[in-house]
DNA sequence: TATTGTTATACTCTATAACTATA
DNA sequence: TATAGTTATAGAGTATAACAATA
């Protein structure tokens, strides 16, 4: 039997690859965010909706979807859940468009979500200078853009 | 009706948040990688396995899982698919451990995957100086570490 | 008993195609 | 016809719990 604790250390050709480090960090951050939102009964996607709608009352479902790059079909169950929990109301406007507004309960959640997002931001910026943080965001955007080139979907707005 | 092309530009409180930019970049990069691997009939997770096993012939399934932070239960279908396509062989060693080796076909795939990974890396580094790229990797690791603090799973090795 | 692998299952996010409703 | 929204469905990744096999 292998000696306990003697787990083989193996060469990792992925370590140091931007794509891998990016994904690993992203998954960990989303998991942590998910934990933080759990007491509110919200998933990250729902919390993001609240952020957008709270900051842009009356925007339509498709506006919000575009902002978050969530496809129309995938907006439906997210919006539905926010409706069911009484955080959101939809008001038909022009065409088939639905304007979205937070209810009073939704606004209360929104305030809590804002705090959680802010504290997460602070947490991940902890080891970064303002300048480093800024460069990081710029680098992430350029990578996003680069990755979208030559693809149909997920294109920058 | 809303004028065509006049999609509302809305305030995006998530823009500039590390977590959001991180996730957005990660999703786009994975989608692009997925496209690039499609001609080989591989998914990103399978390609990553090939990378690890190709670089570490004979490592066990749990070694590989640890390296990629893939849970044991989730290794099974990935390894199975690589076995079915004849890219991989498993040889029992000690205990229940299975040592993994690439077949000749697996090694051929491995070479192609290496090229694809390298060209992606090059692509995403295109707008970054060596120094900026280095700082980016360091920042991503520190974010990963930070996000893992206070969580049971996904912990750094 | 500890480690390794397996099965089954569920949840989240993403994607597509086909449909309805409104102008 | 173009836009907005919906339904249904599929796929990929991740997580857990419970189990079997080996030392």
mmCIF file of C-alpha atoms (C1' of nucleotides) in Angstrom:
data_model
loop_
_atom_site.group_PDB
_atom_site.id
_atom_site.type_symbol
_atom_site.label_atom_id
_atom_site.label_comp_id
_atom_site.label_asym_id
_atom_site.label_seq_id
_atom_site.Cartn_x
_atom_site.Cartn_y
_atom_site.Cartn_z
ATOM 1 C CA UNK A 1 0.000 0.000 0.000
ATOM 2 C CA UNK A 2 1.056 3.498 -0.673
ATOM 3 C CA UNK A 3 2.240 5.215 2.483
ATOM 4 C CA UNK A 4 -0.503 7.426 3.884
ATOM 5 C CA UNK A 5 -0.104 11.016 2.934
ATOM 6 C CA UNK A 6 2.338 10.117 0.212
ATOM 7 C CA UNK A 7 0.151 11.283 -2.601
ATOM 8 C CA UNK A 8 2.188 11.454 -5.738
ATOM 9 C CA UNK A 9 3.134 14.950 -6.771
ATOM 10 C CA UNK A 10 2.864 14.990 -10.471
ATOM 11 C CA UNK A 11 3.963 17.302 -13.202
ATOM 12 C CA UNK A 12 1.108 19.574 -14.051
ATOM 13 C CA UNK A 13 1.390 20.956 -17.581
ATOM 14 C CA UNK A 14 -1.781 22.948 -16.970
ATOM 15 C CA UNK A 15 -0.458 24.864 -14.013
ATOM 16 C CA UNK A 16 0.515 28.285 -15.356
ATOM 17 C CA UNK A 17 -1.848 28.126 -18.275
ATOM 18 C CA UNK A 18 -4.073 31.174 -18.295
ATOM 19 C CA UNK A 19 -7.147 29.199 -19.259
ATOM 20 C CA UNK A 20 -6.724 26.740 -16.447
ATOM 21 C CA UNK A 21 -5.907 29.293 -13.759
ATOM 22 C CA UNK A 22 -8.796 31.391 -14.965
ATOM 23 C CA UNK A 23 -11.263 28.599 -14.744
ATOM 24 C CA UNK A 24 -10.005 27.380 -11.403
ATOM 25 C CA UNK A 25 -10.257 30.835 -9.869
ATOM 26 C CA UNK A 26 -13.657 31.399 -11.389
ATOM 27 C CA UNK A 27 -15.098 28.135 -10.083
ATOM 28 C CA UNK A 28 -13.767 28.810 -6.590
ATOM 29 C CA UNK A 29 -15.078 32.358 -6.546
ATOM 30 C CA UNK A 30 -18.519 31.270 -7.715
ATOM 31 C CA UNK A 31 -18.647 28.553 -5.084
ATOM 32 C CA UNK A 32 -17.748 31.070 -2.394
ATOM 33 C CA UNK A 33 -20.342 33.497 -3.687
ATOM 34 C CA UNK A 34 -22.895 30.731 -3.731
ATOM 35 C CA UNK A 35 -22.127 30.017 -0.077
ATOM 36 C CA UNK A 36 -22.474 33.671 0.839
ATOM 37 C CA UNK A 37 -25.819 33.974 -0.945
ATOM 38 C CA UNK A 38 -27.262 30.798 0.495
ATOM 39 C CA UNK A 39 -28.720 32.482 3.605
ATOM 40 C CA UNK A 40 -30.716 34.737 1.287
ATOM 41 C CA UNK A 41 -32.023 31.760 -0.643
ATOM 42 C CA UNK A 42 -30.488 33.126 -3.827
ATOM 43 C CA UNK A 43 -28.276 31.609 -6.458
ATOM 44 C CA UNK A 44 -25.551 33.682 -8.068
ATOM 45 C CA UNK A 45 -27.564 34.094 -11.244
ATOM 46 C CA UNK A 46 -30.573 35.357 -9.319
ATOM 47 C CA UNK A 47 -28.476 37.723 -7.244
ATOM 48 C CA UNK A 48 -26.952 39.124 -10.429
ATOM 49 C CA UNK A 49 -30.419 39.778 -11.803
ATOM 50 C CA UNK A 50 -31.354 41.655 -8.648
ATOM 51 C CA UNK A 51 -28.227 43.760 -9.028
ATOM 52 C CA UNK A 52 -29.051 44.694 -12.599
ATOM 53 C CA UNK A 53 -32.753 45.260 -12.088
ATOM 54 C CA UNK A 54 -32.247 47.126 -8.828
ATOM 55 C CA UNK A 55 -29.850 49.461 -10.586
ATOM 56 C CA UNK A 56 -32.067 49.769 -13.659
ATOM 57 C CA UNK A 57 -35.706 49.674 -12.629
ATOM 58 C CA UNK A 58 -38.019 49.141 -15.556
ATOM 59 C CA UNK A 59 -35.466 47.580 -17.864
ATOM 60 C CA UNK A 60 -36.833 44.739 -19.928
ATOM 61 C CA UNK A 61 -36.058 41.093 -19.634
ATOM 62 C CA UNK A 62 -34.072 41.139 -22.843
ATOM 63 C CA UNK A 63 -32.090 44.195 -21.707
ATOM 64 C CA UNK A 64 -31.107 42.339 -18.550
ATOM 65 C CA UNK A 65 -30.303 39.204 -20.471
ATOM 66 C CA UNK A 66 -28.009 41.109 -22.794
ATOM 67 C CA UNK A 67 -26.238 42.787 -19.875
ATOM 68 C CA UNK A 68 -25.547 39.481 -18.163
ATOM 69 C CA UNK A 69 -25.097 37.514 -21.426
ATOM 70 C CA UNK A 70 -27.844 35.183 -20.384
ATOM 71 C CA UNK A 71 -29.836 33.811 -23.262
ATOM 72 C CA UNK A 72 -33.544 34.606 -23.430
ATOM 73 C CA UNK A 73 -34.475 30.981 -22.843
ATOM 74 C CA UNK A 74 -32.338 30.859 -19.742
ATOM 75 C CA UNK A 75 -33.748 34.060 -18.322
ATOM 76 C CA UNK A 76 -37.168 32.521 -17.889
ATOM 77 C CA UNK A 77 -36.584 30.153 -14.956
ATOM 78 C CA UNK A 78 -34.443 32.725 -13.150
ATOM 79 C CA UNK A 79 -37.056 35.463 -13.473
ATOM 80 C CA UNK A 80 -39.797 33.007 -12.576
ATOM 81 C CA UNK A 81 -38.118 32.084 -9.337
ATOM 82 C CA UNK A 82 -37.688 35.737 -8.399
ATOM 83 C CA UNK A 83 -41.370 36.267 -9.168
ATOM 84 C CA UNK A 84 -42.407 33.282 -7.068
ATOM 85 C CA UNK A 85 -40.464 34.546 -4.081
ATOM 86 C CA UNK A 86 -42.149 37.907 -4.455
ATOM 87 C CA UNK A 87 -39.001 39.871 -5.209
ATOM 88 C CA UNK A 88 -39.959 40.970 -8.661
ATOM 89 C CA UNK A 89 -42.835 42.219 -10.712
ATOM 90 C CA UNK A 90 -43.240 42.319 -14.448
ATOM 91 C CA UNK A 91 -45.204 44.993 -16.254
ATOM 92 C CA UNK A 92 -45.958 44.608 -19.947
ATOM 93 C CA UNK A 93 -44.812 47.601 -21.942
ATOM 94 C CA UNK A 94 -44.444 47.695 -25.697
ATOM 95 C CA UNK A 95 -44.692 44.665 -27.885
ATOM 96 C CA UNK A 96 -44.118 41.580 -25.837
ATOM 97 C CA UNK A 97 -41.569 43.359 -23.681
ATOM 98 C CA UNK A 98 -41.782 43.018 -19.936
ATOM 99 C CA UNK A 99 -40.450 45.783 -17.720
ATOM 100 C CA UNK A 100 -38.940 44.485 -14.519
ATOM 101 C CA UNK A 101 -39.222 46.143 -11.118
ATOM 102 C CA UNK A 102 -38.197 45.059 -7.663
ATOM 103 C CA UNK A 103 -40.908 44.755 -5.056
ATOM 104 C CA UNK A 104 -40.298 46.073 -1.583
ATOM 105 C CA UNK A 105 -39.025 42.646 -0.603
ATOM 106 C CA UNK A 106 -36.877 42.595 -3.706
ATOM 107 C CA UNK A 107 -35.332 45.917 -2.767
ATOM 108 C CA UNK A 108 -34.521 44.621 0.700
ATOM 109 C CA UNK A 109 -32.791 41.604 -0.861
ATOM 110 C CA UNK A 110 -31.029 43.903 -3.300
ATOM 111 C CA UNK A 111 -29.456 45.852 -0.436
ATOM 112 C CA UNK A 112 -28.178 42.647 1.112
ATOM 113 C CA UNK A 113 -26.877 41.380 -2.197
ATOM 114 C CA UNK A 114 -25.053 44.658 -2.772
ATOM 115 C CA UNK A 115 -23.290 44.227 0.547
ATOM 116 C CA UNK A 116 -22.332 40.659 -0.231
ATOM 117 C CA UNK A 117 -20.999 41.554 -3.664
ATOM 118 C CA UNK A 118 -19.041 44.451 -2.211
ATOM 119 C CA UNK A 119 -17.486 42.369 0.526
ATOM 120 C CA UNK A 120 -16.531 39.699 -1.979
ATOM 121 C CA UNK A 121 -14.963 42.295 -4.197
ATOM 122 C CA UNK A 122 -13.016 43.614 -1.264
ATOM 123 C CA UNK A 123 -11.957 40.140 -0.291
ATOM 124 C CA UNK A 124 -10.543 39.275 -3.693
ATOM 125 C CA UNK A 125 -8.846 42.624 -4.039
ATOM 126 C CA UNK A 126 -7.194 42.224 -0.679
ATOM 127 C CA UNK A 127 -3.814 41.204 -2.007
ATOM 128 C CA UNK A 128 -3.931 43.516 -4.991
ATOM 129 C CA UNK A 129 -2.920 47.140 -5.289
ATOM 130 C CA UNK A 130 -5.445 49.393 -6.976
ATOM 131 C CA UNK A 131 -3.227 49.417 -10.000
ATOM 132 C CA UNK A 132 -2.839 45.652 -10.074
ATOM 133 C CA UNK A 133 -6.576 45.218 -9.699
ATOM 134 C CA UNK A 134 -7.180 47.594 -12.545
ATOM 135 C CA UNK A 135 -4.738 45.810 -14.796
ATOM 136 C CA UNK A 136 -6.352 42.521 -13.891
ATOM 137 C CA UNK A 137 -9.772 43.734 -14.983
ATOM 138 C CA UNK A 138 -8.323 45.053 -18.211
ATOM 139 C CA UNK A 139 -6.540 41.778 -18.857
ATOM 140 C CA UNK A 140 -9.711 39.791 -18.174
ATOM 141 C CA UNK A 141 -11.661 41.938 -20.597
ATOM 142 C CA UNK A 142 -9.057 41.519 -23.297
ATOM 143 C CA UNK A 143 -9.095 37.766 -22.767
ATOM 144 C CA UNK A 144 -12.869 37.737 -22.914
ATOM 145 C CA UNK A 145 -12.827 39.676 -26.107
ATOM 146 C CA UNK A 146 -10.168 37.476 -27.634
ATOM 147 C CA UNK A 147 -12.087 34.336 -26.711
ATOM 148 C CA UNK A 148 -15.234 35.694 -28.343
ATOM 149 C CA UNK A 149 -13.535 36.285 -31.686
ATOM 150 C CA UNK A 150 -14.663 33.799 -34.261
ATOM 151 C CA UNK A 151 -17.644 32.592 -32.242
ATOM 152 C CA UNK A 152 -21.343 33.037 -32.927
ATOM 153 C CA UNK A 153 -22.553 33.459 -29.386
ATOM 154 C CA UNK A 154 -21.261 35.115 -26.250
ATOM 155 C CA UNK A 155 -20.133 38.053 -28.257
ATOM 156 C CA UNK A 156 -19.408 41.296 -26.433
ATOM 157 C CA UNK A 157 -22.299 43.707 -26.638
ATOM 158 C CA UNK B 1 -42.360 49.436 -31.077
ATOM 159 C CA UNK B 2 -38.833 50.073 -30.004
ATOM 160 C CA UNK B 3 -36.689 51.332 -32.850
ATOM 161 C CA UNK B 4 -34.600 48.500 -34.316
ATOM 162 C CA UNK B 5 -31.089 48.419 -32.933
ATOM 163 C CA UNK B 6 -32.029 50.740 -30.131
ATOM 164 C CA UNK B 7 -31.371 48.239 -27.387
ATOM 165 C CA UNK B 8 -31.331 50.034 -24.076
ATOM 166 C CA UNK B 9 -27.896 50.552 -22.640
ATOM 167 C CA UNK B 10 -28.222 49.989 -18.958
ATOM 168 C CA UNK B 11 -26.041 50.637 -15.977
ATOM 169 C CA UNK B 12 -24.154 47.500 -15.176
ATOM 170 C CA UNK B 13 -23.101 47.366 -11.535
ATOM 171 C CA UNK B 14 -21.348 44.057 -12.217
ATOM 172 C CA UNK B 15 -19.061 45.431 -14.865
ATOM 173 C CA UNK B 16 -15.725 45.964 -13.142
ATOM 174 C CA UNK B 17 -16.376 43.377 -10.447
ATOM 175 C CA UNK B 18 -13.559 40.870 -10.385
ATOM 176 C CA UNK B 19 -15.872 37.925 -9.857
ATOM 177 C CA UNK B 20 -18.033 38.828 -12.812
ATOM 178 C CA UNK B 21 -15.182 39.621 -15.182
ATOM 179 C CA UNK B 22 -13.464 36.444 -14.084
ATOM 180 C CA UNK B 23 -16.450 34.271 -14.757
ATOM 181 C CA UNK B 24 -17.233 35.930 -18.045
ATOM 182 C CA UNK B 25 -13.693 35.466 -19.315
ATOM 183 C CA UNK B 26 -13.581 31.906 -18.078
ATOM 184 C CA UNK B 27 -16.826 30.909 -19.765
ATOM 185 C CA UNK B 28 -15.722 32.458 -23.050
ATOM 186 C CA UNK B 29 -12.311 30.800 -22.928
ATOM 187 C CA UNK B 30 -13.806 27.396 -22.173
ATOM 188 C CA UNK B 31 -16.287 27.780 -25.028
ATOM 189 C CA UNK B 32 -13.472 28.651 -27.416
ATOM 190 C CA UNK B 33 -11.404 25.721 -26.180
ATOM 191 C CA UNK B 34 -14.382 23.463 -26.600
ATOM 192 C CA UNK B 35 -14.703 24.605 -30.213
ATOM 193 C CA UNK B 36 -11.040 23.988 -30.862
ATOM 194 C CA UNK B 37 -11.186 20.480 -29.400
ATOM 195 C CA UNK B 38 -14.353 19.484 -31.196
ATOM 196 C CA UNK B 39 -12.548 18.133 -34.290
ATOM 197 C CA UNK B 40 -10.692 15.751 -31.996
ATOM 198 C CA UNK B 41 -13.937 14.573 -30.421
ATOM 199 C CA UNK B 42 -12.705 15.688 -27.020
ATOM 200 C CA UNK B 43 -14.228 17.814 -24.331
ATOM 201 C CA UNK B 44 -12.055 20.171 -22.321
ATOM 202 C CA UNK B 45 -12.133 17.853 -19.315
ATOM 203 C CA UNK B 46 -10.996 14.912 -21.408
ATOM 204 C CA UNK B 47 -8.282 16.937 -23.076
ATOM 205 C CA UNK B 48 -7.030 18.038 -19.668
ATOM 206 C CA UNK B 49 -6.847 14.418 -18.573
ATOM 207 C CA UNK B 50 -4.796 13.585 -21.648
ATOM 208 C CA UNK B 51 -2.452 16.436 -20.808
ATOM 209 C CA UNK B 52 -1.914 15.219 -17.270
ATOM 210 C CA UNK B 53 -1.655 11.533 -18.086
ATOM 211 C CA UNK B 54 0.524 12.126 -21.116
ATOM 212 C CA UNK B 55 2.910 14.110 -18.969
ATOM 213 C CA UNK B 56 2.739 11.628 -16.111
ATOM 214 C CA UNK B 57 2.375 8.115 -17.496
ATOM 215 C CA UNK B 58 1.387 5.634 -14.815
ATOM 216 C CA UNK B 59 -0.132 8.120 -12.429
ATOM 217 C CA UNK B 60 -3.274 6.877 -10.732
ATOM 218 C CA UNK B 61 -6.798 8.051 -11.235
ATOM 219 C CA UNK B 62 -6.830 9.742 -7.842
ATOM 220 C CA UNK B 63 -3.516 11.484 -8.561
ATOM 221 C CA UNK B 64 -4.969 12.923 -11.743
ATOM 222 C CA UNK B 65 -8.176 13.866 -9.990
ATOM 223 C CA UNK B 66 -6.263 15.748 -7.349
ATOM 224 C CA UNK B 67 -4.185 17.576 -9.932
ATOM 225 C CA UNK B 68 -7.247 18.761 -11.827
ATOM 226 C CA UNK B 69 -9.439 19.119 -8.698
ATOM 227 C CA UNK B 70 -11.914 16.719 -10.173
ATOM 228 C CA UNK B 71 -13.702 14.636 -7.589
ATOM 229 C CA UNK B 72 -13.293 10.858 -7.724
ATOM 230 C CA UNK B 73 -16.927 10.340 -8.661
ATOM 231 C CA UNK B 74 -16.579 12.730 -11.566
ATOM 232 C CA UNK B 75 -13.403 11.127 -12.858
ATOM 233 C CA UNK B 76 -15.209 7.924 -13.745
ATOM 234 C CA UNK B 77 -17.255 9.009 -16.778
ATOM 235 C CA UNK B 78 -14.350 11.027 -18.158
ATOM 236 C CA UNK B 79 -11.909 8.151 -17.891
ATOM 237 C CA UNK B 80 -14.512 5.750 -19.237
ATOM 238 C CA UNK B 81 -14.979 7.791 -22.368
ATOM 239 C CA UNK B 82 -11.241 7.928 -22.967
ATOM 240 C CA UNK B 83 -11.120 4.160 -22.515
ATOM 241 C CA UNK B 84 -14.000 3.612 -24.931
ATOM 242 C CA UNK B 85 -12.304 5.665 -27.624
ATOM 243 C CA UNK B 86 -9.139 3.623 -27.141
ATOM 244 C CA UNK B 87 -6.970 6.477 -25.956
ATOM 245 C CA UNK B 88 -6.281 5.131 -22.507
ATOM 246 C CA UNK B 89 -5.472 1.978 -20.650
ATOM 247 C CA UNK B 90 -5.747 1.254 -16.963
ATOM 248 C CA UNK B 91 -3.447 -1.123 -15.163
ATOM 249 C CA UNK B 92 -4.239 -2.121 -11.579
ATOM 250 C CA UNK B 93 -1.345 -1.464 -9.268
ATOM 251 C CA UNK B 94 -1.551 -1.399 -5.478
ATOM 252 C CA UNK B 95 -4.768 -1.510 -3.556
ATOM 253 C CA UNK B 96 -7.611 -0.486 -5.794
ATOM 254 C CA UNK B 97 -5.429 2.022 -7.576
ATOM 255 C CA UNK B 98 -5.420 2.150 -11.330
ATOM 256 C CA UNK B 99 -2.382 3.384 -13.177
ATOM 257 C CA UNK B 100 -3.218 5.273 -16.316
ATOM 258 C CA UNK B 101 -1.314 5.117 -19.596
ATOM 259 C CA UNK B 102 -1.974 6.526 -23.015
ATOM 260 C CA UNK B 103 -2.295 4.097 -25.885
ATOM 261 C CA UNK B 104 -0.608 4.871 -29.159
ATOM 262 C CA UNK B 105 -3.795 6.557 -30.287
ATOM 263 C CA UNK B 106 -3.935 8.433 -27.004
ATOM 264 C CA UNK B 107 -0.409 9.716 -27.536
ATOM 265 C CA UNK B 108 -1.311 10.945 -30.994
ATOM 266 C CA UNK B 109 -4.267 12.825 -29.526
ATOM 267 C CA UNK B 110 -2.045 14.129 -26.762
ATOM 268 C CA UNK B 111 0.275 15.742 -29.281
ATOM 269 C CA UNK B 112 -2.625 17.474 -30.965
ATOM 270 C CA UNK B 113 -4.061 18.599 -27.651
ATOM 271 C CA UNK B 114 -0.693 20.033 -26.653
ATOM 272 C CA UNK B 115 -0.663 22.105 -29.812
ATOM 273 C CA UNK B 116 -4.181 23.350 -29.234
ATOM 274 C CA UNK B 117 -3.478 24.279 -25.632
ATOM 275 C CA UNK B 118 -0.307 26.067 -26.644
ATOM 276 C CA UNK B 119 -1.983 28.043 -29.381
ATOM 277 C CA UNK B 120 -4.758 29.060 -27.023
ATOM 278 C CA UNK B 121 -2.249 30.157 -24.461
ATOM 279 C CA UNK B 122 -0.504 32.206 -27.101
ATOM 280 C CA UNK B 123 -3.752 33.690 -28.238
ATOM 281 C CA UNK B 124 -4.796 34.883 -24.797
ATOM 282 C CA UNK B 125 -1.356 36.211 -24.021
ATOM 283 C CA UNK B 126 -1.317 38.176 -27.256
ATOM 284 C CA UNK B 127 -2.144 41.528 -25.694
ATOM 285 C CA UNK B 128 -0.132 40.924 -22.541
ATOM 286 C CA UNK B 129 3.516 41.571 -21.877
ATOM 287 C CA UNK B 130 5.399 38.693 -20.253
ATOM 288 C CA UNK B 131 5.335 40.633 -17.051
ATOM 289 C CA UNK B 132 1.621 41.356 -17.243
ATOM 290 C CA UNK B 133 0.911 37.725 -17.986
ATOM 291 C CA UNK B 134 2.963 36.659 -15.021
ATOM 292 C CA UNK B 135 1.203 39.058 -12.716
ATOM 293 C CA UNK B 136 -2.113 37.863 -14.025
ATOM 294 C CA UNK B 137 -1.322 34.260 -13.153
ATOM 295 C CA UNK B 138 -0.161 35.299 -9.711
ATOM 296 C CA UNK B 139 -3.308 37.339 -9.157
ATOM 297 C CA UNK B 140 -5.499 34.454 -10.295
ATOM 298 C CA UNK B 141 -3.767 32.115 -7.886
ATOM 299 C CA UNK B 142 -4.205 34.508 -5.014
ATOM 300 C CA UNK B 143 -7.880 34.888 -5.848
ATOM 301 C CA UNK B 144 -8.254 31.141 -6.057
ATOM 302 C CA UNK B 145 -6.617 30.737 -2.678
ATOM 303 C CA UNK B 146 -8.706 33.462 -1.134
ATOM 304 C CA UNK B 147 -11.910 31.950 -2.479
ATOM 305 C CA UNK B 148 -11.011 28.565 -1.040
ATOM 306 C CA UNK B 149 -10.563 29.924 2.459
ATOM 307 C CA UNK B 150 -13.386 28.850 4.699
ATOM 308 C CA UNK B 151 -14.663 26.170 2.350
ATOM 309 C CA UNK B 152 -14.642 22.401 2.703
ATOM 310 C CA UNK B 153 -14.029 21.484 -0.883
ATOM 311 C CA UNK B 154 -11.987 22.845 -3.771
ATOM 312 C CA UNK B 155 -9.163 23.468 -1.415
ATOM 313 C CA UNK B 156 -5.685 24.012 -2.860
ATOM 314 C CA UNK B 157 -3.662 20.804 -2.770
ATOM 315 C "C1'" DT C 1 -9.763 0.847 9.027
ATOM 316 C "C1'" DA C 2 -8.055 3.874 5.363
ATOM 317 C "C1'" DT C 3 -7.740 4.394 0.522
ATOM 318 C "C1'" DT C 4 -9.511 3.928 -4.108
ATOM 319 C "C1'" DG C 5 -12.777 3.558 -7.236
ATOM 320 C "C1'" DT C 6 -17.819 3.197 -8.531
ATOM 321 C "C1'" DT C 7 -22.829 4.052 -8.846
ATOM 322 C "C1'" DA C 8 -26.625 6.907 -8.628
ATOM 323 C "C1'" DT C 9 -28.418 11.180 -8.321
ATOM 324 C "C1'" DA C 10 -29.171 16.130 -8.206
ATOM 325 C "C1'" DC C 11 -28.203 20.936 -9.100
ATOM 326 C "C1'" DT C 12 -26.540 24.838 -11.830
ATOM 327 C "C1'" DC C 13 -25.416 26.948 -15.900
ATOM 328 C "C1'" DT C 14 -25.412 26.996 -20.843
ATOM 329 C "C1'" DA C 15 -27.164 25.969 -25.575
ATOM 330 C "C1'" DT C 16 -30.511 24.899 -29.327
ATOM 331 C "C1'" DA C 17 -34.742 24.467 -31.685
ATOM 332 C "C1'" DA C 18 -39.398 25.305 -32.126
ATOM 333 C "C1'" DC C 19 -43.088 27.754 -30.614
ATOM 334 C "C1'" DT C 20 -46.346 31.973 -29.324
ATOM 335 C "C1'" DA C 21 -47.467 36.829 -29.049
ATOM 336 C "C1'" DT C 22 -47.070 41.605 -30.369
ATOM 337 C "C1'" DA C 23 -46.241 45.375 -33.374
ATOM 338 C "C1'" DT D 1 -41.360 40.224 -40.640
ATOM 339 C "C1'" DA D 2 -38.772 41.472 -36.608
ATOM 340 C "C1'" DT D 3 -38.637 41.493 -31.728
ATOM 341 C "C1'" DA D 4 -39.714 39.460 -27.128
ATOM 342 C "C1'" DG D 5 -40.692 35.911 -24.527
ATOM 343 C "C1'" DT D 6 -41.612 30.826 -23.655
ATOM 344 C "C1'" DT D 7 -41.264 25.773 -23.615
ATOM 345 C "C1'" DA D 8 -38.802 21.710 -23.862
ATOM 346 C "C1'" DT D 9 -34.739 19.464 -23.945
ATOM 347 C "C1'" DA D 10 -29.959 18.420 -23.921
ATOM 348 C "C1'" DG D 11 -25.264 18.698 -22.427
ATOM 349 C "C1'" DA D 12 -21.359 19.702 -19.354
ATOM 350 C "C1'" DG D 13 -19.505 20.396 -14.874
ATOM 351 C "C1'" DT D 14 -19.843 19.951 -10.045
ATOM 352 C "C1'" DA D 15 -21.502 18.056 -5.546
ATOM 353 C "C1'" DT D 16 -23.135 14.410 -2.230
ATOM 354 C "C1'" DA D 17 -24.088 10.027 -0.252
ATOM 355 C "C1'" DA D 18 -23.742 5.261 -0.245
ATOM 356 C "C1'" DC D 19 -21.366 1.339 -1.704
ATOM 357 C "C1'" DA D 20 -17.603 -2.221 -3.107
ATOM 358 C "C1'" DA D 21 -12.884 -3.703 -3.257
ATOM 359 C "C1'" DT D 22 -8.249 -3.867 -1.615
ATOM 360 C "C1'" DA D 23 -4.577 -3.573 1.488
#
